[in-house]
Each structure stands twice: as C-alpha cells, then as structure tokens.
Coordinates of C-alpha atoms in Angstrom, one line a residue:
Chain A
X17 CA -26.4 -13.3 -29.6
X18 CA -24.3 -15.2 -27.4
X19 CA -24.3 -18.8 -27.8
X20 CA -25.9 -19.5 -24.5
X21 CA -28.8 -17.3 -25.3
X22 CA -29.5 -18.8 -28.9
X23 CA -29.0 -22.3 -27.2
X24 CA -32.0 -21.4 -24.5
X25 CA -33.9 -19.7 -27.4
X26 CA -33.7 -23.0 -29.2
X27 CA -34.8 -25.0 -26.6
X28 CA -37.9 -22.8 -25.7
X29 CA -38.9 -22.9 -29.4
X30 CA -38.6 -26.6 -29.3
X31 CA -40.7 -26.7 -26.0
X32 CA -43.3 -24.3 -27.3
X33 CA -43.9 -26.4 -30.3
X34 CA -44.2 -29.8 -28.3
X35 CA -46.6 -27.9 -26.0
X36 CA -48.9 -27.0 -28.8
X37 CA -49.0 -30.4 -29.9
X38 CA -50.5 -32.0 -26.4
X39 CA -52.2 -29.0 -26.2
X40 CA -54.4 -29.3 -29.3
X41 CA -56.2 -32.8 -27.8
X42 CA -55.9 -31.2 -24.6
X43 CA -58.1 -28.4 -25.8
X44 CA -60.9 -30.9 -26.6
X45 CA -60.4 -32.6 -23.2
X46 CA -58.0 -35.4 -24.2
X47 CA -55.3 -35.9 -22.1
X48 CA -52.1 -37.2 -24.4
X49 CA -49.3 -38.5 -22.1
X50 CA -47.5 -39.6 -25.1
X51 CA -45.7 -36.7 -26.3
X52 CA -42.4 -38.7 -26.6
X53 CA -43.9 -41.5 -28.9
X54 CA -44.5 -38.5 -31.7
X55 CA -41.3 -37.0 -31.0
X56 CA -39.4 -40.2 -31.5
X57 CA -41.4 -40.8 -34.7
X58 CA -40.7 -37.3 -35.8
X59 CA -37.1 -37.3 -35.0
X60 CA -36.3 -40.6 -36.6
X61 CA -38.0 -40.4 -39.7
X62 CA -36.7 -37.0 -40.3
X63 CA -33.2 -37.8 -39.5
X64 CA -33.2 -41.0 -41.4
X65 CA -34.8 -39.5 -44.5
X66 CA -31.9 -36.5 -44.0
X67 CA -29.1 -38.5 -42.8
X68 CA -29.4 -42.0 -44.6
X69 CA -28.8 -43.0 -48.4
X70 CA -25.0 -42.6 -48.4
X71 CA -25.2 -38.5 -48.3
X72 CA -28.0 -38.5 -50.7
X73 CA -30.5 -38.1 -48.1
X74 CA -33.2 -35.4 -48.7
X75 CA -32.5 -31.9 -48.0
X76 CA -34.0 -30.5 -44.5
X77 CA -36.8 -28.6 -46.3
X78 CA -38.4 -31.7 -47.3
X79 CA -37.3 -34.2 -44.5
X80 CA -39.0 -32.1 -41.8
X81 CA -42.2 -31.5 -43.4
X82 CA -42.1 -35.3 -44.5
X83 CA -41.4 -36.4 -41.1
X84 CA -44.2 -34.3 -40.0
X85 CA -46.6 -35.7 -42.0
X86 CA -45.8 -39.3 -41.5
X87 CA -46.3 -38.6 -37.9
X88 CA -49.7 -37.0 -38.6
X89 CA -50.6 -40.3 -40.7
X90 CA -49.5 -42.3 -37.6
X91 CA -51.4 -40.5 -35.1
X92 CA -54.7 -40.5 -37.7
X93 CA -54.2 -44.2 -37.6
X94 CA -53.9 -44.2 -34.1
X95 CA -56.3 -42.0 -33.0
X96 CA -59.5 -44.2 -33.8
X97 CA -58.3 -47.1 -31.5
X98 CA -56.8 -44.7 -28.8
X99 CA -60.1 -42.2 -28.9
X100 CA -62.3 -45.5 -27.7
X101 CA -60.6 -44.8 -24.4
X102 CA -61.7 -42.2 -21.9
X103 CA -60.0 -40.1 -19.3
X104 CA -57.7 -41.9 -17.0
X105 CA -57.6 -45.0 -19.7
X106 CA -56.6 -42.7 -22.2
X107 CA -53.8 -41.4 -20.4
X108 CA -52.7 -45.0 -19.9
X109 CA -53.2 -46.0 -23.4
X110 CA -50.9 -42.8 -24.7
X111 CA -48.5 -43.4 -22.2
X112 CA -48.4 -47.1 -23.3
X113 CA -48.2 -45.8 -26.9
X114 CA -44.8 -43.8 -26.3
X115 CA -43.3 -46.9 -24.3
X116 CA -44.0 -49.1 -27.2
X117 CA -42.5 -46.9 -29.8
X118 CA -39.5 -46.1 -27.7
X119 CA -38.8 -49.9 -27.1
X120 CA -39.3 -50.7 -30.7
X121 CA -36.9 -47.8 -31.7
X122 CA -34.4 -49.0 -29.1
X123 CA -33.8 -52.1 -31.0
X124 CA -34.1 -51.1 -34.8
X125 CA -30.6 -51.3 -35.6
X126 CA -31.1 -49.4 -39.2
X127 CA -31.3 -46.2 -36.8
X128 CA -28.5 -47.1 -34.5
X129 CA -30.7 -48.7 -31.5
X130 CA -29.3 -47.6 -28.1
X131 CA -26.4 -46.0 -29.5
X132 CA -28.3 -43.1 -30.8
X133 CA -28.6 -41.9 -34.7
X134 CA -26.5 -38.5 -35.7
X135 CA -28.2 -36.2 -38.1
X136 CA -26.4 -34.0 -40.9
X137 CA -28.7 -31.3 -41.4
X138 CA -28.4 -28.4 -38.7
X139 CA -31.6 -26.4 -38.2
X140 CA -30.6 -23.3 -36.0
X141 CA -32.3 -20.5 -34.5
X142 CA -32.9 -18.9 -37.9
X143 CA -35.1 -21.7 -38.7
X144 CA -36.5 -22.6 -35.7
X145 CA -37.9 -19.0 -34.7
X146 CA -39.9 -18.8 -37.8
X147 CA -41.5 -22.3 -37.3
X148 CA -42.2 -21.6 -33.8
X149 CA -44.2 -18.4 -34.6
X150 CA -45.7 -19.9 -37.4
X151 CA -47.3 -22.7 -35.1
X152 CA -48.3 -20.1 -32.5
X153 CA -50.2 -17.9 -35.1
X154 CA -51.6 -21.3 -36.5
X155 CA -53.0 -22.5 -33.3
X156 CA -54.1 -19.1 -32.2
X157 CA -55.8 -18.8 -35.3
X158 CA -57.5 -22.2 -35.3
X159 CA -59.2 -21.5 -31.9
X160 CA -60.6 -18.7 -33.4
X161 CA -62.3 -20.7 -36.2
X162 CA -65.5 -22.8 -35.7
X163 CA -63.7 -25.6 -35.4
X164 CA -61.9 -24.0 -32.3
X165 CA -65.1 -23.2 -31.0
X166 CA -66.1 -26.8 -31.5
X167 CA -63.0 -28.0 -29.9
X168 CA -63.8 -26.1 -26.6
X169 CA -67.3 -27.3 -26.5
X170 CA -66.3 -30.6 -26.7
X171 CA -63.8 -29.9 -24.0
X172 CA -66.5 -28.2 -21.9
X173 CA -69.6 -30.9 -22.3
X174 CA -69.7 -33.4 -24.8
X175 CA -73.3 -34.3 -24.7
X176 CA -74.3 -30.7 -25.2
X177 CA -71.5 -30.4 -28.0
X178 CA -73.3 -33.2 -29.7
X179 CA -76.8 -31.6 -29.2
X180 CA -75.7 -28.9 -31.1
X181 CA -74.7 -31.0 -34.1
X182 CA -71.0 -31.5 -33.3
X183 CA -69.7 -34.3 -34.7
X184 CA -67.5 -34.9 -31.8
X185 CA -65.7 -38.0 -32.7
X186 CA -64.2 -35.9 -35.8
X187 CA -63.4 -33.0 -33.7
X188 CA -61.3 -35.4 -31.3
X189 CA -60.0 -37.3 -34.1
X190 CA -58.6 -33.8 -35.8
X191 CA -57.4 -32.4 -32.9
X192 CA -55.3 -35.5 -32.1
X193 CA -54.3 -35.9 -35.5
X194 CA -52.8 -32.0 -35.7
X195 CA -51.2 -32.8 -32.2
X196 CA -49.4 -35.5 -33.9
X197 CA -48.6 -33.4 -36.9
X198 CA -46.8 -30.6 -34.5
X199 CA -45.5 -33.8 -32.4
X200 CA -43.5 -35.1 -35.5
X201 CA -42.5 -31.6 -36.4
X202 CA -40.9 -31.0 -33.0
X203 CA -39.0 -34.5 -33.1
X204 CA -37.7 -33.7 -36.7
X205 CA -36.6 -30.0 -35.6
X206 CA -34.8 -31.5 -32.6
X207 CA -32.8 -34.0 -34.6
X208 CA -31.6 -31.1 -36.7
X209 CA -31.0 -29.1 -34.0
X210 CA -28.7 -31.4 -31.9
X211 CA -27.7 -33.1 -34.6
X212 CA -27.7 -36.4 -32.5
X213 CA -31.0 -38.0 -31.4
X214 CA -31.3 -40.9 -29.0
X215 CA -34.8 -42.6 -27.3
X216 CA -33.4 -41.7 -23.8
X217 CA -34.1 -38.0 -24.8
X218 CA -37.6 -38.9 -24.9
X219 CA -38.4 -41.0 -21.7
X220 CA -41.2 -41.1 -19.1
X221 CA -40.0 -37.7 -17.2
X222 CA -40.3 -35.9 -20.9
X223 CA -44.2 -37.2 -21.6
X224 CA -44.6 -35.9 -17.9
X225 CA -43.0 -32.7 -18.4
X226 CA -44.8 -32.0 -21.7
X227 CA -48.2 -32.6 -20.3
X228 CA -47.3 -30.4 -17.4
X229 CA -46.3 -27.5 -19.6
X230 CA -49.7 -27.5 -21.1
X231 CA -51.5 -28.2 -18.0
X232 CA -49.9 -25.6 -16.2
X233 CA -50.4 -23.1 -18.8
X234 CA -53.8 -23.5 -19.1
X235 CA -56.0 -25.4 -21.9
X236 CA -58.9 -22.9 -22.1
X237 CA -56.9 -20.5 -24.3
X238 CA -54.2 -20.8 -27.1
X239 CA -51.7 -18.8 -25.0
X240 CA -51.7 -21.3 -22.2
X241 CA -48.9 -23.8 -23.7
X242 CA -47.0 -20.8 -24.6
X243 CA -46.7 -19.5 -21.2
X244 CA -46.5 -23.0 -20.0
X245 CA -43.3 -23.7 -22.0
X246 CA -41.9 -20.3 -21.4
X247 CA -42.3 -20.6 -17.8
X248 CA -41.0 -24.6 -17.7
X249 CA -38.0 -23.3 -20.1
X250 CA -37.5 -20.0 -18.1
X251 CA -37.5 -20.6 -14.4
X252 CA -35.4 -23.8 -14.2
X253 CA -32.7 -21.3 -15.8
X254 CA -33.4 -18.5 -13.4
X255 CA -33.3 -21.0 -10.5
X256 CA -29.8 -22.2 -12.0
X257 CA -28.5 -18.9 -12.2
X258 CA -29.8 -17.5 -8.8
X259 CA -28.2 -21.0 -7.2
X260 CA -24.9 -19.9 -9.0
X261 CA -25.0 -16.4 -7.8
X262 CA -25.7 -17.0 -4.3
X263 CA -23.5 -19.7 -4.4
X264 CA -26.0 -22.2 -3.1
X265 CA -25.9 -25.9 -4.0
X266 CA -29.3 -26.2 -2.6
X267 CA -31.2 -24.0 -5.2
X268 CA -28.9 -25.2 -8.0
X269 CA -29.4 -28.6 -7.1
X270 CA -33.1 -28.6 -5.8
X271 CA -34.4 -26.4 -8.5
X272 CA -36.4 -29.1 -9.8
X273 CA -37.6 -30.2 -6.7
X274 CA -38.6 -26.4 -6.1
X275 CA -40.1 -27.0 -9.3
X276 CA -42.5 -29.9 -8.3
X277 CA -43.6 -27.7 -5.5
X278 CA -44.6 -25.0 -7.7
X279 CA -46.4 -27.4 -9.8
X280 CA -48.4 -28.6 -6.9
X281 CA -48.9 -25.2 -5.4
X282 CA -50.5 -24.1 -8.7
X283 CA -53.1 -27.2 -9.0
X284 CA -54.0 -25.9 -5.2
X285 CA -54.2 -22.0 -6.1
X286 CA -54.8 -22.1 -9.8
X287 CA -56.0 -25.2 -11.0
X288 CA -57.2 -24.1 -14.7
X289 CA -53.7 -22.9 -15.6
X290 CA -51.8 -19.9 -15.5
X291 CA -53.7 -18.2 -18.6
X292 CA -57.5 -18.6 -18.2
X293 CA -60.1 -16.9 -20.3
X294 CA -61.1 -14.6 -17.4
X295 CA -57.5 -13.3 -16.9
X296 CA -57.3 -12.2 -20.7
X297 CA -61.0 -10.9 -20.3
X298 CA -59.6 -8.9 -17.3
X299 CA -56.4 -8.1 -19.0
X300 CA -58.1 -6.7 -22.0
X301 CA -60.4 -4.7 -20.1
X302 CA -63.7 -6.5 -21.3
X303 CA -66.0 -7.1 -18.5
X304 CA -67.0 -10.7 -18.0
X305 CA -70.3 -12.1 -16.8
X306 CA -68.8 -12.7 -13.1
X307 CA -67.6 -9.4 -12.9
X308 CA -71.0 -7.9 -13.7
X309 CA -73.0 -10.0 -11.5
Chain B
X22 CA -35.1 -76.6 -17.8
X23 CA -33.8 -73.2 -18.5
X24 CA -37.5 -72.1 -19.7
X25 CA -38.6 -73.4 -16.6
X26 CA -36.0 -71.5 -14.5
X27 CA -37.0 -68.1 -16.4
X28 CA -41.0 -69.0 -15.3
X29 CA -40.1 -69.4 -12.1
X30 CA -37.7 -65.9 -11.9
X31 CA -40.8 -64.2 -13.8
X32 CA -43.2 -65.2 -11.2
X33 CA -40.9 -63.8 -8.4
X34 CA -40.1 -60.7 -10.3
X35 CA -44.0 -60.6 -10.5
X36 CA -44.1 -60.7 -6.6
X37 CA -42.8 -57.0 -6.6
X38 CA -45.3 -55.7 -9.4
X39 CA -48.0 -57.4 -7.6
X40 CA -47.7 -55.1 -4.7
X41 CA -47.2 -52.1 -6.9
X42 CA -50.1 -53.0 -8.8
X43 CA -52.3 -53.3 -5.9
X44 CA -51.3 -49.9 -4.7
X45 CA -52.1 -48.1 -7.9
X46 CA -55.6 -50.2 -8.4
X47 CA -56.5 -49.4 -4.8
X48 CA -56.1 -45.8 -5.2
X49 CA -58.0 -45.6 -8.6
X50 CA -60.6 -48.1 -7.3
X51 CA -61.6 -46.2 -4.3
X52 CA -60.8 -42.7 -4.9
X53 CA -60.8 -42.9 -8.9
X54 CA -57.6 -40.9 -9.1
X55 CA -54.6 -42.2 -11.0
X56 CA -51.8 -42.0 -8.4
X57 CA -48.6 -41.2 -10.7
X58 CA -46.7 -40.5 -7.3
X59 CA -46.3 -44.7 -6.3
X60 CA -43.4 -45.2 -8.2
X61 CA -41.6 -42.5 -6.3
X62 CA -43.0 -43.8 -3.0
X63 CA -41.6 -47.2 -3.9
X64 CA -38.0 -45.7 -4.9
X65 CA -38.1 -43.4 -1.7
X66 CA -38.7 -46.7 0.4
X67 CA -36.1 -48.3 -1.4
X68 CA -33.6 -45.6 -1.1
X69 CA -33.9 -44.8 2.8
X70 CA -33.8 -48.7 3.1
X71 CA -30.2 -48.8 1.5
X72 CA -28.9 -45.4 3.1
X73 CA -29.5 -47.4 6.4
X74 CA -28.1 -50.8 5.4
X75 CA -25.3 -49.1 3.6
X76 CA -24.2 -46.0 5.4
X77 CA -26.2 -43.9 3.2
X78 CA -27.1 -41.3 6.3
X79 CA -23.5 -40.6 7.4
X80 CA -21.4 -41.7 10.1
X81 CA -23.2 -40.5 12.9
X82 CA -26.4 -42.5 12.2
X83 CA -24.4 -45.4 11.7
X84 CA -22.3 -45.1 15.0
X85 CA -25.7 -44.1 16.9
X86 CA -27.6 -46.9 15.7
X87 CA -24.7 -49.4 15.6
X88 CA -24.2 -49.0 19.5
X89 CA -27.9 -49.8 20.0
X90 CA -28.7 -52.7 17.8
X91 CA -27.1 -55.9 18.0
X92 CA -25.1 -56.7 14.6
X93 CA -27.1 -58.1 11.7
X94 CA -30.5 -56.5 13.0
X95 CA -29.8 -53.4 11.2
X96 CA -32.4 -54.4 8.4
X97 CA -35.3 -54.0 11.0
X98 CA -34.4 -50.4 11.4
X99 CA -34.1 -50.1 7.5
X100 CA -37.4 -51.7 7.0
X101 CA -39.0 -49.7 9.7
X102 CA -37.7 -46.1 8.4
X103 CA -38.3 -47.2 4.8
X104 CA -42.3 -47.9 6.1
X105 CA -42.2 -44.6 8.1
X106 CA -40.7 -42.4 5.2
X107 CA -43.4 -44.0 2.5
X108 CA -46.3 -43.5 4.7
X109 CA -45.1 -40.0 5.6
X110 CA -44.9 -39.0 1.7
X111 CA -47.9 -40.6 1.0
X112 CA -49.8 -38.5 3.2
X113 CA -48.6 -35.4 2.2
X114 CA -49.6 -36.4 -1.2
X115 CA -53.2 -37.0 0.4
X116 CA -53.0 -33.7 1.6
X117 CA -52.5 -32.0 -2.0
X118 CA -54.6 -34.4 -4.3
X119 CA -57.7 -35.9 -3.1
X120 CA -59.0 -32.9 -1.3
X121 CA -58.8 -30.8 -4.6
X122 CA -60.7 -33.4 -6.8
X123 CA -64.1 -31.8 -6.6
X124 CA -65.3 -30.2 -9.8
X125 CA -65.6 -26.9 -9.1
X126 CA -66.5 -25.2 -12.6
X127 CA -67.7 -28.6 -14.4
X128 CA -64.9 -28.5 -16.8
X129 CA -63.5 -31.9 -18.3
X130 CA -59.8 -31.1 -17.7
X131 CA -60.7 -30.2 -14.0
X132 CA -60.6 -33.7 -13.1
X133 CA -56.8 -33.7 -14.0
X134 CA -55.7 -31.7 -11.1
X135 CA -54.6 -34.6 -8.7
X136 CA -52.9 -36.4 -11.7
X137 CA -50.8 -33.2 -12.0
X138 CA -50.2 -32.9 -8.5
X139 CA -49.2 -36.7 -8.4
X140 CA -46.7 -35.9 -11.3
X141 CA -45.5 -32.9 -9.3
X142 CA -45.0 -34.7 -6.6
X143 CA -43.1 -37.5 -8.6
X144 CA -40.3 -35.0 -9.3
X145 CA -40.2 -33.6 -6.3
X146 CA -39.5 -36.9 -4.6
X147 CA -37.4 -38.0 -7.6
X148 CA -35.1 -34.8 -7.2
X149 CA -34.8 -34.7 -3.3
X150 CA -33.4 -38.0 -3.7
X151 CA -31.2 -36.8 -6.4
X152 CA -30.3 -34.0 -4.4
X153 CA -28.9 -35.9 -1.1
X154 CA -27.8 -39.2 -2.8
X155 CA -26.8 -38.5 -6.4
X156 CA -27.9 -40.4 -9.9
X157 CA -25.8 -43.1 -9.6
X158 CA -27.1 -46.5 -9.0
X159 CA -25.9 -47.8 -5.5
X160 CA -25.4 -51.5 -4.5
X161 CA -26.8 -52.7 -1.3
X162 CA -25.1 -55.1 1.3
X163 CA -28.0 -57.5 1.4
X164 CA -28.7 -58.9 5.0
X165 CA -29.7 -62.4 3.6
X166 CA -26.8 -62.4 1.0
X167 CA -27.6 -64.6 -2.3
X168 CA -29.5 -67.5 -0.1
X169 CA -31.0 -70.1 -2.9
X170 CA -32.7 -73.1 -2.4
X171 CA -32.3 -76.0 -5.3
X172 CA -35.5 -77.7 -6.1
X173 CA -35.0 -80.3 -8.4
X174 CA -32.6 -78.2 -10.3
X175 CA -34.5 -75.1 -10.3
X176 CA -32.7 -72.3 -8.3
X177 CA -35.1 -70.5 -6.1
X178 CA -34.3 -67.4 -4.6
X179 CA -35.0 -67.4 -0.8
X180 CA -35.6 -63.3 -0.5
X181 CA -37.6 -64.0 -3.9
X182 CA -39.7 -66.2 -2.4
X183 CA -40.4 -64.9 0.7
X184 CA -41.4 -61.5 -1.0
X185 CA -43.8 -63.5 -3.4
X186 CA -45.7 -65.2 -0.6
X187 CA -45.6 -61.9 1.7
X188 CA -47.2 -60.2 -1.3
X189 CA -50.1 -62.3 -1.9
X190 CA -50.4 -62.5 2.3
X191 CA -50.6 -58.8 2.3
X192 CA -53.1 -58.6 -0.4
X193 CA -55.1 -61.3 1.0
X194 CA -55.1 -59.4 4.6
X195 CA -56.1 -56.2 2.5
X196 CA -59.0 -58.3 0.8
X197 CA -60.6 -59.1 4.5
X198 CA -59.9 -55.7 5.5
X199 CA -61.6 -54.3 2.6
X200 CA -64.5 -56.8 3.1
X201 CA -64.9 -57.6 6.8
X202 CA -64.1 -54.2 9.1
X203 CA -66.1 -51.3 9.3
X204 CA -63.1 -49.1 7.4
X205 CA -63.2 -51.5 5.0
X206 CA -66.9 -50.9 4.5
X207 CA -66.8 -47.3 4.7
X208 CA -64.0 -47.3 1.9
X209 CA -65.8 -49.2 -0.6
X210 CA -68.9 -46.8 0.4
X211 CA -66.7 -44.2 -0.8
X212 CA -65.5 -46.1 -3.9
X213 CA -69.4 -46.6 -5.0
X214 CA -69.9 -42.6 -4.6
X215 CA -68.2 -40.1 -1.9
X216 CA -71.2 -38.1 -1.9
X217 CA -73.8 -40.7 -0.8
X218 CA -71.1 -42.1 1.6
X219 CA -71.0 -38.7 3.2
X220 CA -74.8 -38.6 3.6
X221 CA -74.8 -42.1 5.2
X222 CA -72.1 -40.5 7.7
X223 CA -68.8 -41.8 6.5
X224 CA -66.4 -39.3 7.8
X225 CA -64.9 -38.9 4.3
X226 CA -62.0 -36.6 4.8
X227 CA -61.0 -38.9 7.6
X228 CA -61.2 -42.1 6.4
X229 CA -59.7 -41.2 2.8
X230 CA -56.0 -41.2 4.0
X231 CA -56.2 -44.9 5.5
X232 CA -56.0 -45.6 1.4
X233 CA -52.7 -43.3 1.4
X234 CA -51.6 -44.9 4.1
X235 CA -51.9 -48.6 2.6
X236 CA -50.7 -47.4 -0.4
X237 CA -47.5 -46.4 1.1
X238 CA -47.1 -49.4 3.1
X239 CA -47.6 -51.5 0.1
X240 CA -45.0 -49.5 -2.1
X241 CA -42.6 -49.3 1.1
X242 CA -42.7 -53.0 1.5
X243 CA -42.3 -53.6 -2.7
X244 CA -39.5 -51.3 -2.6
X245 CA -37.7 -53.1 0.3
X246 CA -38.5 -56.3 -1.6
X247 CA -36.9 -55.1 -4.8
X248 CA -33.9 -53.7 -3.2
X249 CA -33.1 -57.1 -1.4
X250 CA -33.8 -58.8 -4.4
X251 CA -32.0 -57.0 -6.6
X252 CA -29.3 -55.4 -4.5
X253 CA -29.2 -52.4 -6.9
X254 CA -31.0 -49.0 -5.9
X255 CA -31.2 -45.7 -7.5
X256 CA -33.4 -42.7 -8.0
X257 CA -34.8 -43.7 -11.3
X258 CA -36.0 -47.3 -10.1
X259 CA -39.3 -45.8 -9.6
X260 CA -40.0 -44.8 -13.3
X261 CA -38.1 -47.6 -14.5
X262 CA -39.4 -50.8 -12.5
X263 CA -42.4 -49.4 -10.7
X264 CA -44.2 -47.8 -13.9
X265 CA -44.4 -51.4 -15.5
X266 CA -46.7 -52.4 -12.7
X267 CA -49.5 -50.2 -14.4
X268 CA -49.5 -52.6 -17.0
X269 CA -50.1 -55.3 -14.3
X270 CA -53.1 -53.0 -12.8
X271 CA -54.8 -52.5 -16.3
X272 CA -54.6 -56.2 -17.0
X273 CA -56.4 -57.2 -13.7
X274 CA -58.9 -54.4 -14.4
X275 CA -58.9 -50.9 -12.8
X276 CA -59.9 -51.1 -9.2
X277 CA -60.0 -55.2 -8.8
X278 CA -57.4 -56.2 -6.1
X279 CA -57.2 -59.7 -7.1
X280 CA -57.0 -58.9 -10.6
X281 CA -54.1 -56.7 -9.9
X282 CA -52.4 -60.0 -8.1
X283 CA -52.7 -61.8 -11.7
X284 CA -51.7 -58.9 -13.9
X285 CA -48.8 -58.3 -11.7
X286 CA -47.7 -61.9 -12.0
X287 CA -48.6 -62.1 -15.8
X288 CA -46.3 -58.7 -16.3
X289 CA -43.5 -60.1 -14.4
X290 CA -43.6 -63.4 -16.3
X291 CA -43.7 -61.7 -19.7
X292 CA -40.9 -59.7 -18.8
X293 CA -38.6 -62.9 -17.9
X294 CA -39.7 -64.6 -20.8
X295 CA -39.1 -61.7 -23.3
X296 CA -36.1 -61.5 -21.8
X297 CA -35.0 -65.0 -22.2
X298 CA -36.5 -65.0 -25.9
X299 CA -35.7 -61.8 -26.9
X300 CA -33.1 -60.0 -25.1
X301 CA -33.4 -57.4 -22.3
X302 CA -33.6 -54.5 -24.7
X303 CA -37.1 -55.4 -26.2
X304 CA -38.8 -56.4 -22.8
X305 CA -40.9 -52.7 -22.9
X306 CA -42.4 -53.5 -26.3
X307 CA -44.6 -56.8 -25.2
X308 CA -45.6 -55.3 -21.9
X309 CA -46.9 -51.8 -23.1
X310 CA -47.8 -53.3 -26.4
X311 CA -50.1 -55.8 -24.4
X312 CA -51.3 -53.1 -22.3
X313 CA -52.2 -50.8 -25.3
X314 CA -53.8 -54.0 -26.7
X315 CA -56.2 -54.5 -23.8
X316 CA -56.9 -51.2 -23.2
X317 CA -58.2 -50.3 -26.7
X318 CA -60.1 -54.0 -27.1
X319 CA -61.2 -54.7 -23.5
X320 CA -60.7 -51.8 -21.4
X321 CA -62.1 -53.5 -18.2
X322 CA -59.0 -55.7 -18.1
X323 CA -58.8 -59.6 -18.2
X324 CA -61.7 -60.1 -15.4
X325 CA -64.4 -57.7 -16.8
X326 CA -66.8 -56.1 -14.5
X327 CA -66.1 -52.6 -13.0
X328 CA -65.8 -49.3 -15.2
X329 CA -63.9 -47.5 -12.7
X330 CA -62.3 -44.1 -14.1
X331 CA -64.3 -44.1 -17.3
X332 CA -65.0 -40.6 -18.2
X333 CA -63.4 -39.1 -15.6
X334 CA -60.6 -39.1 -13.5

C-alpha cells in the first residue's frame, strides 16, 4: 500500500470515529458543536499517559482506552449541566465547552502549551482500521437495540417518548457520554497516529466540520456518519487531484469553497442527509408506507 | 492608572463586539435562527475595506479610483464597497436559509437546516477570501493613523472612540426602527410568530430580507471599525474575533438588543482585563467559561425575560 493511500485511509478512519462521536448525541436530537473539546481531552490524556514519566509511560494498549474512559467520565459529568440546555442553547454551550478546553490546554505548561506535545507510541493503520470497524459495528448494533429505538424516539418526539415510558434524560445522558467516549478515543488515536498534537488541530473549523459530517450524512440511520465522513474525506481529495490533473488552480484552491456550496445545496435538496431511512428501505427492496399509499 | 487604561481599552474593544453581538441577537430574536455566517460577513467587510485601501484589488482598480477621487478620500470608497459586499453576501444567505426553515417532516434536527447552511456559507466565504488574498494577515494603511487623545493620563484612540459612539448610535437607531416604524412592527410580529404575522397581512417573504440587510450592514461596520482600529486583517479574523461576540449576545439574553450592547461591552472589558492580569493566551477561558456558566445557570442572560430559541432553532 502506498504511503499516500495509507495516510488517506488513516485520516478516513479517524474522521469516521469522530463522526460517530457526534452522531450518537445527534441521533437523540442534540447538536454537539464541541467535538474539539472531547478530542483535545482524549488526545492530551492519551499522549500524556503514554509519553511522560521519562519513558516509563503506559503502553498504547492501556493509554488509549484510559484516555477514552477519562473523556467519557468528563462527558458524563458535563452532560448534566449541558443537557439542561436545548436547541440553539445547547449548540452554544457545547461550542463554549470546546473553547474553554482549548483555552485551558493552551496554557498548561505540563503538556507543552501552545508549542504542542510530542507523543511516542505510534498507531498505524493496522491498529486504526480494526478499531474503526469495531466502532461502526458497535454503533450499528447499538441502534438496533431497544436503546437505539429509544434514542430514535427521543429524537423524533420527546413528549411521546416520555408517554411511552422512556426515561428521556437517561437516554440523552447515555448518548452524550458514549459520544464523549468515542471523542476521547478519536483524540488518543489521533495523537498516536501523528505522534504530535497541538490545540490548533481542533479549532473552531474542526468543530464545525465534524457536525457537518454527521448532519450531511444523516442522523436517521447508523450509516449516515460513515457516508458523511467518507464524503468529507474523499471529495476534497478528489477535487484536489482533479485540480492538479486539469492544472486548474481554481479547483485546487477553491475546493473548500466548492465544498461549502455542496453543503448549502445539500441542505436545500436533501435536508435529512445523504442516507435516510426511506433510502435504505428503497435500496433493500422493502416497500415503505409512502410507496404503498 | 494602568488598570484604568485597560478598562478604557476594553470598552473600546467592546464597541466592535457590540455591533456583531447585535447582529447575532437580531437574527436570533427575529427569525429564531443562529446565523453562523455573521463572522464571515465581518471578515469579508474588513477584507474588502483593506483591499480598497491597500491595493488588494490590483493596479487597475487603484488607478481607476485614484484618478476620480481626491487623495485621502479612498476610505469612503472602501467603506461603501465593504457595506455593499457584506449586504450582498447577507442577502445570498437569506436566499438559502430562512426559506428552508419550515419543518416538513416534524423532525427534531430539521430545525438545524439553516444552521448548517450558514456554517456552509462560513466555509464558502472564508475560502473564497483565502483563494483571492491568501491566508496571511495583511496590514492596513489607516486613513486616520494612530490619532490619540490624552485625557488626564489616559490614552484614548480616536478611531476607537468613534467606533464606540457609532455602534451605540446605530443600535439606538435600530431600536427606534423596531419600535416606531411599520417595518419594525412587522418584524416584531414575525418574531412573535411567523404564521400569525402572515395571517395578519405581513408579507413575511418580503420583510425577512430586511433583517439580513441590517445584519450585513452591522457586520460590515464592525469589520471596518476593526480594520481601522487594529490595522491587521486576515481571513481568520471572522472565526477568531467575531465569534467572541456570541458570548456577548448570550450574556445579554438572546433576542435582546440592549442586552447585546451591555454583553458586548462586558466581553470586551473581560478580554482586556484578562489580557492585563493573566496574559493574552488565556483570554478565551474566562470569556467562554462565563458563557458556559450563564448558559447553564441562567440561559435567559443577565436581564432575563425572553426564552427565544428554546427547544427549537
């Protein structure tokens, strides 16, 4: 496998994991614009545990799960105040959370502050790919369980979900915490993949992009974030390659602007995301209710 | 005295935040929509102003206007072009956001459509500017130089002072527009309930662009003032500077114009004082931390009342 391809596949794997981290809360109708906060916590905790203590740091097989767990615990503690907010307030609260985390870590001299933090252990594609597949399978399984159905009902209508005896608060807390777990996992893997982390990797634009992966992919089915992350990773690369082959600077430099245009058009023509429940049913040949009537 | 100077600086910086915070709060108060393109409009205006002043549009543009305009009046063209650019961009956003807000399938994330579109526009505008002028910060030849007044040992920048007075004046004018004019009444009725407004004979589709025009103008003025005050512009000033105004908006309460003024000034003060006491790196922590606290403890902001945007977008 060429170096370019494996580098791209690694990015794809990482993007898929963080997309699922934001997807889980989004599947219960909560928009989380704070992906960077989780990624920073996971990345720095994982990197610190692995690379500090004068070479006596923990092995990757320990440091990555511990980083994910610690992030999940923080997400759990955070979910109670944050889930008091709704809608646009929640978008702002999670956004503020990510900014606070970035600001604090930027000033922590223990982890290098603004200069960044080098991480020793290297996680290559052989480690990333199985973890990514496990994450996809886990989320896919989770949404097929009773818990997943409950998530879907909370997303569609909270009041009705309450009427059917679902503990809405618990579902939302659980989804947010699981999102934190995956976000921490992403951060730790990212640090070990690139062996270097800095807060600037997870800036405002990162938060925005991740939320867009999920919303463009679609929050109705567990395949949405997969397609969204794939789309966001592959299309800019294709556009870059196209620009290079056509020798067109317009396409090569303007690919992100083109990408923004795609986003806006998507929202006009397919506001529920690329993958929706109806699309899957149509593809699998099952008749939907709409198709019958 | 040094502390007093920082307070003065903070209030001056607050003047820029006030305008952007008012733009945010106006859109969310009237249309119930968090317009994330506002930072980009701010940036586009600042960049267009810079380009007119410092040759960003190339030789031909400069020689054309240089022959028409008397020397030293270039900034008038810059201001006009910046206002026009931001307003046009804002109207473009209107075309693709508010119109698609209506819930069609009764789905919770359906309300996120305009939010996502506005994030898309943020990316579009930022990268178009990067395509044209690159990512480096540019320095501006200020038309007013570093004019300062010395009041009892305090250094007050004249452009800063003008911008503060201007921003409060503009918001006062906006307040009058909303309270006294027919358009203002129509806008407030839309804020209450778009469907009822339609029933009462308000042409919602025609009147909504007014909000976007005002938003574009406010952002443009804030961007120009920022460019004059700090004399450095770049494609990232939108997300780095203008997003802080979100904190000002929330502090004042979503949809509350006078609250946004106070909130913007508080954020400016907080930023100046935090820089003075703890250094420039840590500035984000108190501002966003305060925002997080306010959102969790008292989401209606410091002045209470409205619960706009709660439960929906």
